[in-house]
Amino acid sequence: MIYLDNAATSFPKPETVYQALDKFARTSLANPGRAGHKMAMAAERTLDDCRHALNRFFGGEGIERWIFTCNCTDSLNIAIKGLIKPGDHVITSDLEHNSVSRPLRKLEKEGVITLTRVASTDGYLDPESIRQALTPKTSLVALTHASNVLGTVQPIDAIGAIVREAGALFLVDAAQSAGLVPIDLKTSTIDLLAFPGHKALYGPTGTGALYVGPRANPRAWREGGTGGDSASETQPQQLPYSLEGGTPNVLGVAGLAAGIAWVAERGVDVARAHEVELLQKVVDWADANEGWSIAGRWEPATHVGALSLIVPEGISPQEIGGILDGSFDIAIRPGLHCSPYIHKALGTFPDGTIRLSPGPFSTEAEIDTFLGALEEITAGVL
Ligand SMILES: Cc1ncc(COP(=O)(O)O)c(C=O)c1O
């Protein structure tokens, strides 16, 4: 199969990730516990090693600030639900994935918060529009770093400075940027960074993390065993255990650590540059082919490896996706990509677009095959 759905989850993974998963599963797959036997200690060390790797990779302020989660949705929910208080005002944008939009919209519908959804232009947020949306009650600004529909990278440094000046917390959804765009928590004004382990950090599905910066203190959202402090009647207060009840996905973390090592060795931005180069071909093709256009402004320097194509009239994104899969063995993602608000703004709601997202192992020949398939599929319609 030609896999062009890396924005959903990356495939294939680097060989070292498969090796790490295999080795860990065969030798160390015990329940991590600080006071346990040798295998439990080895599993605990794997968690610690990965926290160190994350802390180095993103320039965090300490390994205890890295919370392992199931996915990016989990990370975002822990942050949003753990921080918000009744009466708060929250700012978000029309670029968000449902994992940000839905928890916030629910809190708004329940009357717990007031919510401002700032509009993007051509896929980009203007920092000034965030400034204008701030109120004295704004406690949280929750924004995506890169749109999963358009691939556009947002000016989070400029926005973060405005948010910090206003005294609010800044939660960044780095689902589409972690591993592709440099993020330095030491120099940035990000308070909470949420991301999956299974996209451009090349861990397996079921992995994710949340960084909790020194200004943030989310309430425990899930209480239970932490492998230590068992005499305490309530959840321990200290990070990371306050936010990590239950047996963690330590096998997944072993794979994630190998994925982070792979990215760190190659250098952040290498995969992004490769993917953007492949997408340039698609952009040029869409320019030259009647009926097709790309969604959002194409600026290669501020783009990750996801791109949406608006399809010609007479055929739906879902039909194209089905034919690509069934007849050409090509995996892309048609539809709304869990981000309905941006499709409403683009005028592509409810059918959406087709999104392709090459990965570090994608080739130019695969993109040529994909474009040839689009030409065949739409030959009868155009
Ligand atoms: C921008 C964005 N945020 C959040 C998510 C949710 O990530 P996960 O599937 O790891 O929960 C995604 C997934 O595609 C995404 O693209």
Coordinates of C-alpha atoms and ligand atoms in Angstrom, one line a residue:
M1 CA 0.0 0.0 0.0
I2 CA 1.1 3.6 -0.6
Y3 CA 0.5 5.1 2.8
L4 CA -0.2 8.8 2.7
D5 CA -2.0 9.1 6.0
N6 CA 0.8 10.0 8.4
A7 CA -1.1 12.9 9.9
A8 CA -3.4 10.3 11.4
T9 CA -0.6 8.1 12.5
S10 CA 2.8 7.4 11.1
F11 CA 3.6 4.3 9.1
P12 CA 5.9 2.6 8.7
K13 CA 7.9 3.3 11.9
P14 CA 11.7 3.4 11.8
E15 CA 13.2 -0.1 12.2
T16 CA 14.7 0.8 15.6
V17 CA 11.2 1.3 16.9
Y18 CA 10.1 -2.2 15.9
Q19 CA 13.3 -3.5 17.5
A20 CA 12.8 -1.7 20.7
L21 CA 9.2 -2.9 21.0
D22 CA 10.2 -6.5 20.3
K23 CA 13.1 -6.4 22.8
F24 CA 11.1 -4.7 25.6
A25 CA 8.1 -7.0 25.1
R26 CA 10.4 -10.1 25.4
T27 CA 12.5 -9.0 28.3
S28 CA 11.0 -6.2 30.4
L29 CA 7.2 -6.1 30.1
A30 CA 6.5 -6.0 33.8
N31 CA 4.4 -3.5 35.7
P32 CA 6.7 -0.5 36.5
G33 CA 7.1 0.0 40.3
R34 CA 9.6 2.0 42.2
A35 CA 9.9 -0.5 45.0
G36 CA 9.5 -3.7 43.0
H37 CA 11.6 -6.5 41.6
K38 CA 14.2 -6.3 38.9
M39 CA 11.8 -6.5 36.0
A40 CA 9.6 -3.9 37.5
M41 CA 12.6 -1.6 38.0
A42 CA 13.6 -2.1 34.4
A43 CA 10.1 -1.1 33.3
E44 CA 10.3 2.0 35.6
R45 CA 13.7 2.9 34.1
T46 CA 12.2 2.8 30.6
L47 CA 9.6 5.4 31.7
D48 CA 12.3 7.5 33.3
D49 CA 14.6 7.3 30.3
C50 CA 11.8 8.4 28.0
R51 CA 10.9 11.3 30.3
H52 CA 14.6 12.4 30.1
A53 CA 14.5 12.0 26.3
L54 CA 11.4 14.2 26.1
N55 CA 12.9 16.8 28.4
R56 CA 16.1 17.0 26.4
F57 CA 14.2 17.0 23.0
F58 CA 11.8 19.8 23.9
G59 CA 13.9 21.7 26.5
G60 CA 11.6 21.1 29.4
E61 CA 12.1 22.1 33.0
G62 CA 12.4 18.7 34.6
I63 CA 11.5 15.1 33.9
E64 CA 8.7 15.1 36.4
R65 CA 6.8 17.5 34.2
W66 CA 6.3 14.9 31.5
I67 CA 3.0 12.9 31.8
F68 CA 2.5 9.8 29.7
T69 CA -0.9 9.6 28.1
C70 CA -2.8 7.3 25.7
N71 CA -2.8 9.9 22.8
C72 CA -3.0 13.6 22.2
T73 CA -6.8 13.7 23.0
D74 CA -6.0 12.3 26.4
S75 CA -3.3 14.9 26.9
L76 CA -5.6 17.8 25.9
N77 CA -8.4 16.6 28.1
I78 CA -6.2 16.3 31.1
A79 CA -5.1 19.9 30.6
I80 CA -8.4 21.4 29.7
K81 CA -10.5 19.6 32.3
G82 CA -7.8 19.8 35.0
L83 CA -7.4 23.6 34.7
I84 CA -10.7 25.2 33.9
K85 CA -12.8 26.7 36.7
P86 CA -16.4 27.9 36.5
G87 CA -16.6 31.5 35.2
D88 CA -13.4 31.2 33.1
H89 CA -13.1 32.7 29.7
V90 CA -11.2 30.5 27.1
I91 CA -9.9 31.4 23.7
T92 CA -9.5 28.8 20.9
S93 CA -9.6 28.9 17.1
D94 CA -11.5 27.6 14.1
L95 CA -8.5 25.4 13.2
E96 CA -8.9 23.1 16.1
H97 CA -9.3 19.3 16.1
N98 CA -12.4 18.0 18.0
S99 CA -10.1 17.0 20.8
V100 CA -9.9 20.7 21.7
S101 CA -13.2 21.9 20.3
R102 CA -15.4 19.3 21.9
P103 CA -14.4 19.5 25.5
L104 CA -14.4 23.3 25.3
R105 CA -17.8 23.4 23.5
K106 CA -19.3 21.1 26.1
L107 CA -18.1 23.3 29.0
E108 CA -19.5 26.3 27.1
K109 CA -22.9 24.6 26.6
E110 CA -23.0 23.7 30.3
G111 CA -22.5 27.3 31.2
V112 CA -19.2 26.6 32.9
I113 CA -17.1 28.8 30.7
T114 CA -17.4 31.5 28.0
L115 CA -15.6 30.7 24.8
T116 CA -14.2 32.7 22.0
R117 CA -13.4 30.9 18.7
V118 CA -11.0 33.1 16.8
A119 CA -11.2 32.9 13.0
S120 CA -8.1 32.1 10.9
T121 CA -7.4 33.6 7.5
D122 CA -6.2 31.2 4.7
G123 CA -5.2 28.8 7.4
Y124 CA -3.2 31.2 9.6
L125 CA -4.0 32.9 12.9
D126 CA -3.2 36.6 13.4
P127 CA -1.7 37.1 16.9
E128 CA -3.5 40.4 17.1
S129 CA -6.9 38.6 16.8
I130 CA -5.9 36.6 20.0
R131 CA -5.0 39.9 21.7
Q132 CA -8.4 41.3 20.8
A133 CA -10.2 38.3 22.2
L134 CA -8.6 38.5 25.6
T135 CA -10.7 39.5 28.6
P136 CA -9.8 39.9 32.3
K137 CA -11.4 36.5 32.8
T138 CA -9.3 34.7 30.1
S139 CA -7.6 31.8 32.0
L140 CA -6.6 29.6 29.0
V141 CA -5.7 30.0 25.4
A142 CA -5.8 26.6 23.6
L143 CA -4.5 26.5 20.1
T144 CA -3.1 24.0 17.6
H145 CA 0.5 24.5 16.5
A146 CA -0.2 23.1 13.0
S147 CA -3.6 22.6 11.4
N148 CA -4.3 18.9 10.8
V149 CA -6.5 19.8 7.8
L150 CA -4.3 22.4 6.1
G151 CA -0.8 21.7 7.5
T152 CA -0.3 25.4 8.2
V153 CA 2.1 26.2 11.2
Q154 CA 0.8 28.9 13.5
P155 CA 2.9 31.8 14.9
I156 CA 2.8 30.4 18.4
D157 CA 5.8 32.4 19.7
A158 CA 4.1 35.7 18.9
I159 CA 0.8 34.4 20.3
G160 CA 2.4 33.0 23.4
A161 CA 4.0 36.3 24.2
I162 CA 0.6 38.0 24.1
V163 CA -1.0 35.3 26.2
R164 CA 1.8 35.5 28.8
E165 CA 1.5 39.2 29.1
A166 CA -2.2 38.8 29.8
G167 CA -1.5 36.3 32.6
A168 CA -3.4 33.4 31.0
L169 CA -2.1 29.9 30.4
F170 CA -1.1 28.8 26.9
L171 CA -2.0 25.2 25.9
V172 CA -0.5 24.1 22.6
D173 CA -1.8 21.1 20.6
A174 CA 1.4 19.9 18.9
A175 CA -0.2 16.8 17.4
Q176 CA 1.0 17.7 13.9
S177 CA 4.2 19.5 14.8
A178 CA 6.0 17.5 17.5
G179 CA 9.0 15.9 15.8
L180 CA 8.6 18.1 12.7
V181 CA 8.9 21.7 13.9
P182 CA 11.5 22.8 16.5
I183 CA 9.9 23.5 19.9
D184 CA 12.0 24.8 22.8
L185 CA 10.1 25.0 26.0
K186 CA 12.9 27.0 27.7
T187 CA 12.6 29.9 25.3
S188 CA 8.9 29.7 24.4
T189 CA 5.9 30.8 26.4
I190 CA 4.1 27.5 26.2
D191 CA 2.6 26.4 29.5
L192 CA 1.2 23.1 28.5
L193 CA 2.3 21.1 25.4
A194 CA 0.1 18.2 24.3
F195 CA 1.1 15.7 21.6
P196 CA 0.8 12.1 20.5
G197 CA 3.7 9.7 20.5
H198 CA 2.3 7.9 17.4
K199 CA 2.6 10.5 14.7
A200 CA 6.0 12.3 13.9
L201 CA 7.7 10.9 17.0
Y202 CA 7.1 7.4 15.5
G203 CA 6.0 5.6 18.6
P204 CA 3.2 3.1 18.5
T205 CA -0.5 4.0 18.8
G206 CA -1.6 4.3 22.4
T207 CA 1.2 6.7 23.3
G208 CA 1.1 10.5 24.0
A209 CA 2.4 13.0 26.5
L210 CA 1.5 16.2 28.2
Y211 CA 4.2 18.7 29.4
V212 CA 3.0 20.6 32.4
G213 CA 5.1 23.8 32.8
P214 CA 5.8 25.5 36.2
R215 CA 2.9 28.0 35.9
A216 CA 0.3 25.2 35.5
N217 CA -1.1 22.8 38.0
P218 CA -3.9 20.7 36.6
R219 CA -6.1 18.8 39.0
A220 CA -5.8 15.0 39.1
W221 CA -8.4 13.7 36.7
R222 CA -8.0 9.9 37.3
E223 CA -7.0 8.6 40.7
G224 CA -5.6 5.2 41.5
G225 CA -2.4 3.3 41.8
T226 CA 0.9 5.0 41.1
G227 CA 3.4 2.3 42.0
G228 CA 4.5 4.1 45.1
D229 CA 3.1 6.2 48.0
S230 CA 0.5 3.4 48.5
A231 CA -0.2 4.5 52.1
S232 CA -1.5 7.9 51.0
E233 CA -5.3 7.9 51.1
T234 CA -5.6 10.2 48.1
Q235 CA -3.7 10.7 44.9
P236 CA -0.1 11.9 45.5
Q237 CA 0.3 15.6 44.8
Q238 CA 3.7 15.5 43.0
L239 CA 4.1 15.3 39.3
P240 CA 4.1 13.1 37.3
Y241 CA 2.2 10.6 39.6
S242 CA -0.6 13.1 40.4
L243 CA -1.7 12.8 36.7
E244 CA -0.7 9.2 36.0
G245 CA -2.9 6.8 37.9
G246 CA -2.9 3.2 36.7
T247 CA -0.5 0.9 34.8
P248 CA 1.1 3.0 32.0
N249 CA 1.6 1.8 28.5
V250 CA 5.3 1.1 29.2
L251 CA 5.7 -1.1 26.1
G252 CA 4.5 1.9 24.0
V253 CA 6.8 4.2 25.8
A254 CA 9.8 1.9 25.0
G255 CA 8.8 2.3 21.3
L256 CA 8.3 6.0 21.7
A257 CA 11.8 6.4 23.2
A258 CA 13.3 4.7 20.2
G259 CA 11.2 7.0 17.9
I260 CA 12.4 10.2 19.7
A261 CA 16.0 9.0 19.5
W262 CA 15.5 8.4 15.7
V263 CA 14.2 12.0 15.2
A264 CA 16.8 13.5 17.5
E265 CA 19.6 11.8 15.5
R266 CA 18.3 12.9 12.1
G267 CA 17.4 16.4 13.4
V268 CA 14.0 18.0 13.7
D269 CA 12.9 19.6 10.4
V270 CA 14.5 16.9 8.2
A271 CA 11.2 15.0 7.8
R272 CA 9.2 18.2 7.4
A273 CA 11.5 19.5 4.6
H274 CA 11.2 16.1 2.8
E275 CA 7.4 16.0 3.2
V276 CA 7.0 19.7 2.1
E277 CA 9.1 19.0 -1.0
L278 CA 6.8 16.1 -1.9
L279 CA 3.8 18.3 -1.3
Q280 CA 5.1 21.0 -3.6
K281 CA 4.6 18.5 -6.4
V282 CA 1.0 18.2 -5.4
V283 CA 0.5 22.0 -5.2
D284 CA 2.0 22.4 -8.7
W285 CA -0.2 19.7 -10.0
A286 CA -3.4 21.2 -8.4
D287 CA -2.5 24.6 -10.0
A288 CA -2.2 23.0 -13.4
N289 CA -5.3 20.8 -13.2
E290 CA -8.7 22.3 -13.7
G291 CA -11.3 21.6 -10.9
W292 CA -8.6 21.0 -8.3
S293 CA -7.3 23.5 -5.7
I294 CA -5.5 23.3 -2.4
A295 CA -7.1 24.6 0.8
G296 CA -5.3 27.3 2.7
R297 CA -2.3 29.4 1.8
W298 CA 0.8 27.5 0.6
E299 CA 3.9 28.7 2.3
P300 CA 6.5 25.9 2.4
A301 CA 8.5 27.5 5.2
T302 CA 5.5 27.3 7.5
H303 CA 4.0 24.0 6.5
V304 CA 4.1 20.5 7.8
G305 CA 3.5 17.4 5.7
A306 CA -0.3 17.5 5.5
L307 CA -2.2 19.1 2.6
S308 CA -5.9 19.3 1.8
L309 CA -7.2 19.2 -1.8
I310 CA -10.6 20.6 -2.7
V311 CA -12.0 18.1 -5.1
P312 CA -13.8 18.8 -8.4
E313 CA -17.6 19.1 -8.5
G314 CA -19.4 15.9 -9.4
I315 CA -17.4 13.5 -7.2
S316 CA -17.1 13.5 -3.4
P317 CA -13.9 13.2 -1.3
Q318 CA -15.4 10.0 0.2
E319 CA -15.8 8.5 -3.3
I320 CA -12.2 9.5 -4.2
G321 CA -10.9 8.1 -0.9
G322 CA -12.7 4.8 -1.5
I323 CA -11.4 4.4 -5.1
L324 CA -7.9 5.3 -4.1
D325 CA -8.0 2.6 -1.4
G326 CA -9.9 -0.1 -3.3
S327 CA -8.5 0.2 -6.8
F328 CA -5.1 1.9 -6.3
D329 CA -4.0 0.7 -2.8
I330 CA -3.4 4.3 -1.7
A331 CA -4.3 5.4 1.8
I332 CA -5.4 9.1 2.2
R333 CA -8.0 10.6 4.5
P334 CA -11.2 12.1 3.0
G335 CA -13.8 14.1 5.0
L336 CA -13.7 16.6 7.8
H337 CA -10.6 15.2 9.6
C338 CA -12.3 15.8 13.0
S339 CA -12.1 19.5 12.4
P340 CA -15.5 20.7 11.3
Y341 CA -15.1 24.5 12.1
I342 CA -12.3 25.0 9.6
H343 CA -14.2 23.1 6.9
K344 CA -17.2 25.4 7.6
A345 CA -14.9 28.4 7.1
L346 CA -13.5 27.0 3.9
G347 CA -16.9 26.2 2.5
T348 CA -16.0 22.5 2.3
F349 CA -18.5 21.4 5.0
P350 CA -19.9 18.7 5.3
D351 CA -18.1 16.6 2.7
G352 CA -14.7 18.0 3.4
T353 CA -11.5 17.5 1.4
I354 CA -9.0 14.8 0.6
R355 CA -6.0 15.1 2.8
L356 CA -2.7 13.5 2.0
S357 CA 0.1 13.4 4.4
P358 CA 3.4 11.8 3.3
G359 CA 5.9 10.6 5.9
P360 CA 9.7 10.4 6.1
F361 CA 9.7 7.2 4.0
S362 CA 7.4 8.4 1.3
T363 CA 8.9 8.8 -2.2
E364 CA 8.4 11.0 -5.2
A365 CA 7.4 8.0 -7.2
E366 CA 4.6 7.4 -4.7
I367 CA 3.4 10.9 -5.1
D368 CA 3.5 10.5 -8.9
T369 CA 1.4 7.4 -8.6
F370 CA -1.1 9.2 -6.4
L371 CA -1.5 12.1 -8.8
G372 CA -1.8 9.7 -11.7
A373 CA -4.6 7.9 -9.9
L374 CA -6.4 11.2 -9.2
E375 CA -6.2 12.0 -12.9
E376 CA -7.7 8.6 -13.8
I377 CA -10.5 8.8 -11.2
T378 CA -11.6 12.3 -12.2
A379 CA -11.1 11.9 -16.0
G380 CA -14.8 11.1 -16.4
V381 CA -16.0 14.0 -14.2
L382 CA -13.9 16.9 -15.6
Ligands
LIG1 C1 -4.3 18.7 15.6 C2 -4.7 17.4 16.3 N1 -5.0 17.5 17.6 C3 -5.3 16.3 18.2 C4 -5.4 15.1 17.6 C5 -5.8 13.9 18.4 O1 -4.7 13.0 18.4 P1 -4.9 11.5 19.0 O2 -5.5 10.8 17.8 O3 -3.5 11.1 19.3 O4 -5.8 11.6 20.1 C6 -5.1 15.0 16.2 C7 -5.2 13.8 15.5 O5 -5.1 13.7 14.4 C8 -4.7 16.2 15.6 O6 -4.4 16.2 14.3

